[in-house]
Amino acid sequence: MYCDKIALPHCQMTVYIPDLVADPAVRRPTIVIAPGGGYTHLSTRESEPIALTFAAMGMNAVVVRYRVAPAVFPAPMQDIASAVAAIRQNAEKWHADPNQIALCGFSAGAHAAGLLGVHWQEAHWWQELHLTSADVRPNALILSYPVITAGEFAHRGSFVQLAGSEDAAAQQVFTLEDKVTSDTPPVFVWHTMEDKTVPVENTLLLLAALRRAGVPCEAHLFEKGAHGTSISTAEVDAADPHRAHWVALCLEWLGETFEFKLS
């Protein structure tokens, strides 16, 4: 496996490229991973373990170390957008399919991925990066226990950090459930009913918005599990084979969405 750290304009990403063992002309899907951490830090258990899991299935994986507090919006979204553009720019070198790039975010990282998912077509956000909307457009979103709403069920700390303000009106700008349109990429989302940090209502609000907009989506709600369970193996959290099944479900969904044959 090829692994390297790549400098982006304002942050760094780590790329994991599986060895080519068959057709050297193959072009793989790429998973862009945005770890959680409430916009204060980046969770290690939502970083490399996720990348290695997807790479083992024959996909390219990228972990973006996007900016967090004291950085505020649009910094995290722009960093993830820069990673998407870098994949397209290096598609031949990394054997990547430029039309099969999925953002895989966790908690606040899922919110950052969602911001790109709903704002990618707004060209003014990318001008300072010398990129276009086509450069940064994600082809799918994979959202794990996502921060979505700045309303009643908000993970308030995430919005305070992203907005750089305790003012609820300033935070409301970054709620996602009212910004979903038909231009939002297809979504796979999962959550646990026991999540007390980011309540499951975040996902329910997102699903209602996706359905209204006609965006293809698949959702899985697991009964058991606290917040931040990652891939639910002993390596990262208390092992739970049932909840860990989200990975296989996601891979099946990606295979159908991207028409990709899994390893």
PDB file of C-alpha atoms in Angstrom:
ATOM      1  CA  MET A   1       0.000   0.000   0.000  1.00  0.00           C
ATOM      2  CA  TYR A   2       1.152   3.504  -0.857  1.00  0.00           C
ATOM      3  CA  CYS A   3       0.733   5.959   2.028  1.00  0.00           C
ATOM      4  CA  ASP A   4       1.813   9.574   2.049  1.00  0.00           C
ATOM      5  CA  LYS A   5       1.054  12.916   3.645  1.00  0.00           C
ATOM      6  CA  ILE A   6       0.034  15.593   1.148  1.00  0.00           C
ATOM      7  CA  ALA A   7       0.048  19.332   1.854  1.00  0.00           C
ATOM      8  CA  LEU A   8      -3.126  21.206   0.997  1.00  0.00           C
ATOM      9  CA  PRO A   9      -3.330  25.023   0.982  1.00  0.00           C
ATOM     10  CA  HIS A  10      -4.221  25.225   4.691  1.00  0.00           C
ATOM     11  CA  CYS A  11      -3.976  21.707   6.109  1.00  0.00           C
ATOM     12  CA  GLN A  12      -2.700  18.215   5.408  1.00  0.00           C
ATOM     13  CA  MET A  13      -4.235  15.000   4.147  1.00  0.00           C
ATOM     14  CA  THR A  14      -2.973  11.435   4.307  1.00  0.00           C
ATOM     15  CA  VAL A  15      -3.621   9.203   1.299  1.00  0.00           C
ATOM     16  CA  TYR A  16      -3.858   5.413   1.388  1.00  0.00           C
ATOM     17  CA  ILE A  17      -3.631   3.775  -2.034  1.00  0.00           C
ATOM     18  CA  PRO A  18      -3.915  -0.045  -2.212  1.00  0.00           C
ATOM     19  CA  ASP A  19      -1.391  -1.844  -4.390  1.00  0.00           C
ATOM     20  CA  LEU A  20      -2.484  -2.676  -7.904  1.00  0.00           C
ATOM     21  CA  VAL A  21      -2.684  -6.443  -8.224  1.00  0.00           C
ATOM     22  CA  ALA A  22      -4.749  -6.734 -11.385  1.00  0.00           C
ATOM     23  CA  ASP A  23      -5.458  -4.258 -14.176  1.00  0.00           C
ATOM     24  CA  PRO A  24      -3.004  -1.313 -13.965  1.00  0.00           C
ATOM     25  CA  ALA A  25      -5.580   0.845 -15.759  1.00  0.00           C
ATOM     26  CA  VAL A  26      -8.122   0.453 -12.964  1.00  0.00           C
ATOM     27  CA  ARG A  27      -9.726   3.575 -11.511  1.00  0.00           C
ATOM     28  CA  ARG A  28     -10.972   3.226  -7.956  1.00  0.00           C
ATOM     29  CA  PRO A  29     -13.511   5.103  -5.855  1.00  0.00           C
ATOM     30  CA  THR A  30     -11.986   7.323  -3.166  1.00  0.00           C
ATOM     31  CA  ILE A  31     -13.276   7.808   0.376  1.00  0.00           C
ATOM     32  CA  VAL A  32     -12.482  11.220   1.886  1.00  0.00           C
ATOM     33  CA  ILE A  33     -12.615  10.872   5.672  1.00  0.00           C
ATOM     34  CA  ALA A  34     -13.457  13.803   7.952  1.00  0.00           C
ATOM     35  CA  PRO A  35     -12.982  12.757  11.603  1.00  0.00           C
ATOM     36  CA  GLY A  36     -15.202  14.140  14.332  1.00  0.00           C
ATOM     37  CA  GLY A  37     -14.185  16.103  17.390  1.00  0.00           C
ATOM     38  CA  GLY A  38     -16.695  18.914  17.847  1.00  0.00           C
ATOM     39  CA  TYR A  39     -14.578  21.292  15.730  1.00  0.00           C
ATOM     40  CA  THR A  40     -12.049  21.389  18.593  1.00  0.00           C
ATOM     41  CA  HIS A  41      -9.866  18.402  17.622  1.00  0.00           C
ATOM     42  CA  LEU A  42      -9.816  15.440  15.221  1.00  0.00           C
ATOM     43  CA  SER A  43     -10.601  11.985  16.592  1.00  0.00           C
ATOM     44  CA  THR A  44      -7.879   9.402  15.954  1.00  0.00           C
ATOM     45  CA  ARG A  45     -10.345   6.507  16.080  1.00  0.00           C
ATOM     46  CA  GLU A  46     -12.274   8.109  13.231  1.00  0.00           C
ATOM     47  CA  SER A  47      -9.155   8.574  11.123  1.00  0.00           C
ATOM     48  CA  GLU A  48      -6.723   5.825  10.098  1.00  0.00           C
ATOM     49  CA  PRO A  49      -8.911   2.874  11.254  1.00  0.00           C
ATOM     50  CA  ILE A  50     -11.588   4.061   8.836  1.00  0.00           C
ATOM     51  CA  ALA A  51      -9.095   4.567   6.010  1.00  0.00           C
ATOM     52  CA  LEU A  52      -7.594   1.100   6.429  1.00  0.00           C
ATOM     53  CA  THR A  53     -11.057  -0.484   6.538  1.00  0.00           C
ATOM     54  CA  PHE A  54     -12.072   0.992   3.191  1.00  0.00           C
ATOM     55  CA  ALA A  55      -8.627   0.472   1.636  1.00  0.00           C
ATOM     56  CA  ALA A  56      -8.853  -3.221   2.510  1.00  0.00           C
ATOM     57  CA  MET A  57     -11.920  -3.362   0.252  1.00  0.00           C
ATOM     58  CA  GLY A  58      -9.961  -2.015  -2.714  1.00  0.00           C
ATOM     59  CA  MET A  59     -10.785   1.685  -2.439  1.00  0.00           C
ATOM     60  CA  ASN A  60      -8.517   4.677  -2.110  1.00  0.00           C
ATOM     61  CA  ALA A  61      -8.869   6.474   1.207  1.00  0.00           C
ATOM     62  CA  VAL A  62      -7.912   9.975   2.305  1.00  0.00           C
ATOM     63  CA  VAL A  63      -7.961  11.413   5.830  1.00  0.00           C
ATOM     64  CA  VAL A  64      -8.296  15.208   5.876  1.00  0.00           C
ATOM     65  CA  ARG A  65      -6.879  17.012   8.879  1.00  0.00           C
ATOM     66  CA  TYR A  66      -9.155  19.991   8.366  1.00  0.00           C
ATOM     67  CA  ARG A  67      -8.794  23.119  10.468  1.00  0.00           C
ATOM     68  CA  VAL A  68     -10.665  23.333  13.771  1.00  0.00           C
ATOM     69  CA  ALA A  69     -11.040  26.061  16.428  1.00  0.00           C
ATOM     70  CA  PRO A  70      -9.874  28.762  16.578  1.00  0.00           C
ATOM     71  CA  ALA A  71     -10.532  28.475  12.828  1.00  0.00           C
ATOM     72  CA  VAL A  72     -14.181  29.089  11.939  1.00  0.00           C
ATOM     73  CA  PHE A  73     -16.417  28.617   8.897  1.00  0.00           C
ATOM     74  CA  PRO A  74     -15.659  28.279   6.005  1.00  0.00           C
ATOM     75  CA  ALA A  75     -12.237  26.827   6.910  1.00  0.00           C
ATOM     76  CA  PRO A  76     -13.268  23.168   7.578  1.00  0.00           C
ATOM     77  CA  MET A  77     -15.474  23.003   4.482  1.00  0.00           C
ATOM     78  CA  GLN A  78     -12.807  24.574   2.282  1.00  0.00           C
ATOM     79  CA  ASP A  79     -10.170  22.126   3.517  1.00  0.00           C
ATOM     80  CA  ILE A  80     -12.359  19.147   2.628  1.00  0.00           C
ATOM     81  CA  ALA A  81     -13.100  20.753  -0.733  1.00  0.00           C
ATOM     82  CA  SER A  82      -9.349  21.117  -1.341  1.00  0.00           C
ATOM     83  CA  ALA A  83      -8.928  17.392  -0.697  1.00  0.00           C
ATOM     84  CA  VAL A  84     -11.652  16.517  -3.201  1.00  0.00           C
ATOM     85  CA  ALA A  85      -9.996  18.737  -5.804  1.00  0.00           C
ATOM     86  CA  ALA A  86      -6.580  17.202  -5.089  1.00  0.00           C
ATOM     87  CA  ILE A  87      -7.975  13.729  -5.769  1.00  0.00           C
ATOM     88  CA  ARG A  88      -9.301  14.869  -9.137  1.00  0.00           C
ATOM     89  CA  GLN A  89      -6.004  16.582  -9.950  1.00  0.00           C
ATOM     90  CA  ASN A  90      -4.062  13.404  -9.098  1.00  0.00           C
ATOM     91  CA  ALA A  91      -6.590  10.924 -10.470  1.00  0.00           C
ATOM     92  CA  GLU A  92      -4.196   9.299 -12.936  1.00  0.00           C
ATOM     93  CA  LYS A  93      -1.321   9.023 -10.448  1.00  0.00           C
ATOM     94  CA  TRP A  94      -3.541   7.591  -7.701  1.00  0.00           C
ATOM     95  CA  HIS A  95      -5.675   5.433 -10.033  1.00  0.00           C
ATOM     96  CA  ALA A  96      -8.732   7.322  -8.805  1.00  0.00           C
ATOM     97  CA  ASP A  97     -12.051   7.673 -10.570  1.00  0.00           C
ATOM     98  CA  PRO A  98     -12.738  11.429 -10.513  1.00  0.00           C
ATOM     99  CA  ASN A  99     -16.479  10.757 -10.613  1.00  0.00           C
ATOM    100  CA  GLN A 100     -16.480   8.410  -7.610  1.00  0.00           C
ATOM    101  CA  ILE A 101     -15.464  10.510  -4.610  1.00  0.00           C
ATOM    102  CA  ALA A 102     -17.428   9.969  -1.398  1.00  0.00           C
ATOM    103  CA  LEU A 103     -17.126  12.111   1.723  1.00  0.00           C
ATOM    104  CA  CYS A 104     -17.189  10.019   4.905  1.00  0.00           C
ATOM    105  CA  GLY A 105     -17.722  12.189   7.968  1.00  0.00           C
ATOM    106  CA  PHE A 106     -18.214  11.423  11.650  1.00  0.00           C
ATOM    107  CA  SER A 107     -20.129  13.648  14.078  1.00  0.00           C
ATOM    108  CA  ALA A 108     -18.837  17.203  13.497  1.00  0.00           C
ATOM    109  CA  GLY A 109     -16.800  15.827  10.597  1.00  0.00           C
ATOM    110  CA  ALA A 110     -20.080  14.657   9.080  1.00  0.00           C
ATOM    111  CA  HIS A 111     -21.373  18.202   9.488  1.00  0.00           C
ATOM    112  CA  ALA A 112     -18.314  19.575   7.689  1.00  0.00           C
ATOM    113  CA  ALA A 113     -18.844  17.024   4.906  1.00  0.00           C
ATOM    114  CA  GLY A 114     -22.521  17.966   4.791  1.00  0.00           C
ATOM    115  CA  LEU A 115     -21.627  21.632   4.418  1.00  0.00           C
ATOM    116  CA  LEU A 116     -19.707  20.792   1.257  1.00  0.00           C
ATOM    117  CA  GLY A 117     -22.567  18.559   0.147  1.00  0.00           C
ATOM    118  CA  VAL A 118     -25.052  21.446   0.250  1.00  0.00           C
ATOM    119  CA  HIS A 119     -22.725  24.301  -0.789  1.00  0.00           C
ATOM    120  CA  TRP A 120     -20.496  22.759  -3.480  1.00  0.00           C
ATOM    121  CA  GLN A 121     -22.287  24.575  -6.319  1.00  0.00           C
ATOM    122  CA  GLU A 122     -21.748  28.030  -4.735  1.00  0.00           C
ATOM    123  CA  ALA A 123     -18.693  29.156  -6.680  1.00  0.00           C
ATOM    124  CA  HIS A 124     -17.779  32.065  -4.412  1.00  0.00           C
ATOM    125  CA  TRP A 125     -16.594  29.698  -1.662  1.00  0.00           C
ATOM    126  CA  TRP A 126     -13.900  28.244  -3.953  1.00  0.00           C
ATOM    127  CA  GLN A 127     -12.558  31.345  -5.676  1.00  0.00           C
ATOM    128  CA  GLU A 128      -9.840  32.020  -3.105  1.00  0.00           C
ATOM    129  CA  LEU A 129      -8.685  28.406  -3.569  1.00  0.00           C
ATOM    130  CA  HIS A 130      -8.622  28.905  -7.370  1.00  0.00           C
ATOM    131  CA  LEU A 131     -11.063  26.021  -7.742  1.00  0.00           C
ATOM    132  CA  THR A 132     -14.429  25.620  -9.428  1.00  0.00           C
ATOM    133  CA  SER A 133     -17.629  23.969  -8.246  1.00  0.00           C
ATOM    134  CA  ALA A 134     -16.889  21.030 -10.545  1.00  0.00           C
ATOM    135  CA  ASP A 135     -13.484  20.583  -8.861  1.00  0.00           C
ATOM    136  CA  VAL A 136     -14.951  20.238  -5.363  1.00  0.00           C
ATOM    137  CA  ARG A 137     -18.260  18.432  -5.965  1.00  0.00           C
ATOM    138  CA  PRO A 138     -18.595  15.234  -3.904  1.00  0.00           C
ATOM    139  CA  ASN A 139     -20.331  12.311  -5.603  1.00  0.00           C
ATOM    140  CA  ALA A 140     -21.744  10.810  -2.396  1.00  0.00           C
ATOM    141  CA  LEU A 141     -21.940  11.466   1.350  1.00  0.00           C
ATOM    142  CA  ILE A 142     -21.436   8.872   4.095  1.00  0.00           C
ATOM    143  CA  LEU A 143     -22.542  10.401   7.405  1.00  0.00           C
ATOM    144  CA  SER A 144     -21.951   8.677  10.732  1.00  0.00           C
ATOM    145  CA  TYR A 145     -23.933   9.981  13.748  1.00  0.00           C
ATOM    146  CA  PRO A 146     -23.915  13.406  12.082  1.00  0.00           C
ATOM    147  CA  VAL A 147     -24.255  16.852  13.592  1.00  0.00           C
ATOM    148  CA  ILE A 148     -27.014  18.371  11.449  1.00  0.00           C
ATOM    149  CA  THR A 149     -29.220  20.878  13.233  1.00  0.00           C
ATOM    150  CA  ALA A 150     -28.451  24.089  15.092  1.00  0.00           C
ATOM    151  CA  GLY A 151     -31.938  24.006  16.569  1.00  0.00           C
ATOM    152  CA  GLU A 152     -33.502  22.149  19.484  1.00  0.00           C
ATOM    153  CA  PHE A 153     -31.415  18.987  19.106  1.00  0.00           C
ATOM    154  CA  ALA A 154     -28.092  20.691  18.376  1.00  0.00           C
ATOM    155  CA  HIS A 155     -24.707  19.584  19.577  1.00  0.00           C
ATOM    156  CA  ARG A 156     -24.269  23.152  20.706  1.00  0.00           C
ATOM    157  CA  GLY A 157     -20.504  23.025  21.167  1.00  0.00           C
ATOM    158  CA  SER A 158     -19.908  22.218  17.497  1.00  0.00           C
ATOM    159  CA  PHE A 159     -21.863  25.262  16.375  1.00  0.00           C
ATOM    160  CA  VAL A 160     -20.201  27.554  18.920  1.00  0.00           C
ATOM    161  CA  GLN A 161     -16.784  26.547  17.604  1.00  0.00           C
ATOM    162  CA  LEU A 162     -17.731  26.699  13.922  1.00  0.00           C
ATOM    163  CA  ALA A 163     -19.441  30.080  14.214  1.00  0.00           C
ATOM    164  CA  GLY A 164     -16.943  31.452  16.727  1.00  0.00           C
ATOM    165  CA  SER A 165     -19.940  32.780  18.638  1.00  0.00           C
ATOM    166  CA  GLU A 166     -22.347  31.860  21.404  1.00  0.00           C
ATOM    167  CA  ASP A 167     -25.113  33.683  19.517  1.00  0.00           C
ATOM    168  CA  ALA A 168     -27.801  31.209  18.411  1.00  0.00           C
ATOM    169  CA  ALA A 169     -28.714  33.312  15.375  1.00  0.00           C
ATOM    170  CA  ALA A 170     -25.112  33.248  14.149  1.00  0.00           C
ATOM    171  CA  GLN A 171     -25.050  29.467  14.569  1.00  0.00           C
ATOM    172  CA  GLN A 172     -28.330  28.936  12.715  1.00  0.00           C
ATOM    173  CA  VAL A 173     -26.592  29.846   9.471  1.00  0.00           C
ATOM    174  CA  PHE A 174     -24.830  26.471   9.649  1.00  0.00           C
ATOM    175  CA  THR A 175     -27.824  24.237  10.232  1.00  0.00           C
ATOM    176  CA  LEU A 176     -28.130  21.745   7.360  1.00  0.00           C
ATOM    177  CA  GLU A 177     -31.711  20.492   7.334  1.00  0.00           C
ATOM    178  CA  ASP A 178     -32.989  23.623   5.574  1.00  0.00           C
ATOM    179  CA  LYS A 179     -30.242  23.699   2.926  1.00  0.00           C
ATOM    180  CA  VAL A 180     -30.698  20.315   1.247  1.00  0.00           C
ATOM    181  CA  THR A 181     -31.634  20.616  -2.431  1.00  0.00           C
ATOM    182  CA  SER A 182     -31.849  18.297  -5.412  1.00  0.00           C
ATOM    183  CA  ASP A 183     -28.156  19.128  -6.042  1.00  0.00           C
ATOM    184  CA  THR A 184     -27.143  17.394  -2.793  1.00  0.00           C
ATOM    185  CA  PRO A 185     -25.283  14.133  -3.543  1.00  0.00           C
ATOM    186  CA  PRO A 186     -26.732  10.723  -2.563  1.00  0.00           C
ATOM    187  CA  VAL A 187     -26.452  10.027   1.165  1.00  0.00           C
ATOM    188  CA  PHE A 188     -25.780   7.012   3.371  1.00  0.00           C
ATOM    189  CA  VAL A 189     -26.367   7.810   7.046  1.00  0.00           C
ATOM    190  CA  TRP A 190     -26.367   5.840  10.272  1.00  0.00           C
ATOM    191  CA  HIS A 191     -26.939   6.664  13.925  1.00  0.00           C
ATOM    192  CA  THR A 192     -27.682   5.014  17.268  1.00  0.00           C
ATOM    193  CA  MET A 193     -30.880   5.532  19.223  1.00  0.00           C
ATOM    194  CA  GLU A 194     -28.924   5.819  22.493  1.00  0.00           C
ATOM    195  CA  ASP A 195     -26.717   8.697  21.315  1.00  0.00           C
ATOM    196  CA  LYS A 196     -27.026  11.386  23.979  1.00  0.00           C
ATOM    197  CA  THR A 197     -24.264  13.640  22.613  1.00  0.00           C
ATOM    198  CA  VAL A 198     -25.703  14.113  19.116  1.00  0.00           C
ATOM    199  CA  PRO A 199     -29.347  12.993  19.371  1.00  0.00           C
ATOM    200  CA  VAL A 200     -30.761  10.792  16.633  1.00  0.00           C
ATOM    201  CA  GLU A 201     -33.189  13.603  15.778  1.00  0.00           C
ATOM    202  CA  ASN A 202     -30.290  15.112  13.815  1.00  0.00           C
ATOM    203  CA  THR A 203     -30.448  12.206  11.383  1.00  0.00           C
ATOM    204  CA  LEU A 204     -34.250  12.192  11.352  1.00  0.00           C
ATOM    205  CA  LEU A 205     -34.328  15.868  10.387  1.00  0.00           C
ATOM    206  CA  LEU A 206     -31.804  15.192   7.637  1.00  0.00           C
ATOM    207  CA  LEU A 207     -33.817  12.275   6.273  1.00  0.00           C
ATOM    208  CA  ALA A 208     -36.969  14.372   6.070  1.00  0.00           C
ATOM    209  CA  ALA A 209     -35.070  17.057   4.148  1.00  0.00           C
ATOM    210  CA  LEU A 210     -33.506  14.526   1.755  1.00  0.00           C
ATOM    211  CA  ARG A 211     -36.901  12.969   1.073  1.00  0.00           C
ATOM    212  CA  ARG A 212     -38.494  16.349   0.353  1.00  0.00           C
ATOM    213  CA  ALA A 213     -35.699  17.195  -2.082  1.00  0.00           C
ATOM    214  CA  GLY A 214     -35.788  13.804  -3.793  1.00  0.00           C
ATOM    215  CA  VAL A 215     -32.158  13.003  -2.915  1.00  0.00           C
ATOM    216  CA  PRO A 216     -31.340   9.255  -2.955  1.00  0.00           C
ATOM    217  CA  CYS A 217     -30.550   8.099   0.552  1.00  0.00           C
ATOM    218  CA  GLU A 218     -30.187   5.045   2.765  1.00  0.00           C
ATOM    219  CA  ALA A 219     -30.388   5.149   6.561  1.00  0.00           C
ATOM    220  CA  HIS A 220     -29.696   2.687   9.372  1.00  0.00           C
ATOM    221  CA  LEU A 221     -30.634   3.299  13.015  1.00  0.00           C
ATOM    222  CA  PHE A 222     -29.076   0.968  15.586  1.00  0.00           C
ATOM    223  CA  GLU A 223     -30.702   0.535  18.976  1.00  0.00           C
ATOM    224  CA  LYS A 224     -27.536   0.308  21.056  1.00  0.00           C
ATOM    225  CA  GLY A 225     -24.458   2.470  21.190  1.00  0.00           C
ATOM    226  CA  ALA A 226     -23.187   5.725  22.627  1.00  0.00           C
ATOM    227  CA  HIS A 227     -21.763   8.528  20.520  1.00  0.00           C
ATOM    228  CA  GLY A 228     -18.500   8.158  18.628  1.00  0.00           C
ATOM    229  CA  THR A 229     -18.347   4.382  18.164  1.00  0.00           C
ATOM    230  CA  SER A 230     -16.483   4.569  14.840  1.00  0.00           C
ATOM    231  CA  ILE A 231     -16.271   1.066  13.306  1.00  0.00           C
ATOM    232  CA  SER A 232     -17.318  -0.567  16.611  1.00  0.00           C
ATOM    233  CA  THR A 233     -14.355  -2.925  16.871  1.00  0.00           C
ATOM    234  CA  ALA A 234     -12.182  -3.555  19.914  1.00  0.00           C
ATOM    235  CA  GLU A 235      -9.456  -1.458  18.293  1.00  0.00           C
ATOM    236  CA  VAL A 236     -11.460   1.751  18.534  1.00  0.00           C
ATOM    237  CA  ASP A 237     -14.321   1.176  20.991  1.00  0.00           C
ATOM    238  CA  ALA A 238     -16.318  -1.535  22.729  1.00  0.00           C
ATOM    239  CA  ALA A 239     -16.730  -4.211  20.074  1.00  0.00           C
ATOM    240  CA  ASP A 240     -20.258  -4.657  18.770  1.00  0.00           C
ATOM    241  CA  PRO A 241     -20.512  -6.942  15.712  1.00  0.00           C
ATOM    242  CA  HIS A 242     -24.084  -5.878  15.023  1.00  0.00           C
ATOM    243  CA  ARG A 243     -23.388  -2.141  14.995  1.00  0.00           C
ATOM    244  CA  ALA A 244     -20.141  -2.742  13.103  1.00  0.00           C
ATOM    245  CA  HIS A 245     -22.280  -4.047  10.258  1.00  0.00           C
ATOM    246  CA  TRP A 246     -22.775  -0.447   9.136  1.00  0.00           C
ATOM    247  CA  VAL A 247     -19.495  -0.766   7.241  1.00  0.00           C
ATOM    248  CA  ALA A 248     -20.689  -3.729   5.145  1.00  0.00           C
ATOM    249  CA  LEU A 249     -24.031  -1.999   4.513  1.00  0.00           C
ATOM    250  CA  CYS A 250     -22.219   1.136   3.413  1.00  0.00           C
ATOM    251  CA  LEU A 251     -19.934  -0.804   1.078  1.00  0.00           C
ATOM    252  CA  GLU A 252     -22.926  -2.489  -0.512  1.00  0.00           C
ATOM    253  CA  TRP A 253     -24.594   0.885  -0.969  1.00  0.00           C
ATOM    254  CA  LEU A 254     -21.437   2.376  -2.478  1.00  0.00           C
ATOM    255  CA  GLY A 255     -21.158  -0.562  -4.839  1.00  0.00           C
ATOM    256  CA  GLU A 256     -24.652   0.153  -6.112  1.00  0.00           C
ATOM    257  CA  THR A 257     -24.297   3.943  -6.129  1.00  0.00           C
ATOM    258  CA  PHE A 258     -20.952   3.922  -7.941  1.00  0.00           C
ATOM    259  CA  GLU A 259     -21.529   0.656  -9.806  1.00  0.00           C
ATOM    260  CA  PHE A 260     -18.299  -0.524  -8.230  1.00  0.00           C
ATOM    261  CA  LYS A 261     -17.340  -4.160  -7.767  1.00  0.00           C
ATOM    262  CA  LEU A 262     -16.097  -4.655  -4.217  1.00  0.00           C
ATOM    263  CA  SER A 263     -12.903  -6.612  -3.491  1.00  0.00           C
TER     264      SER A 263
END
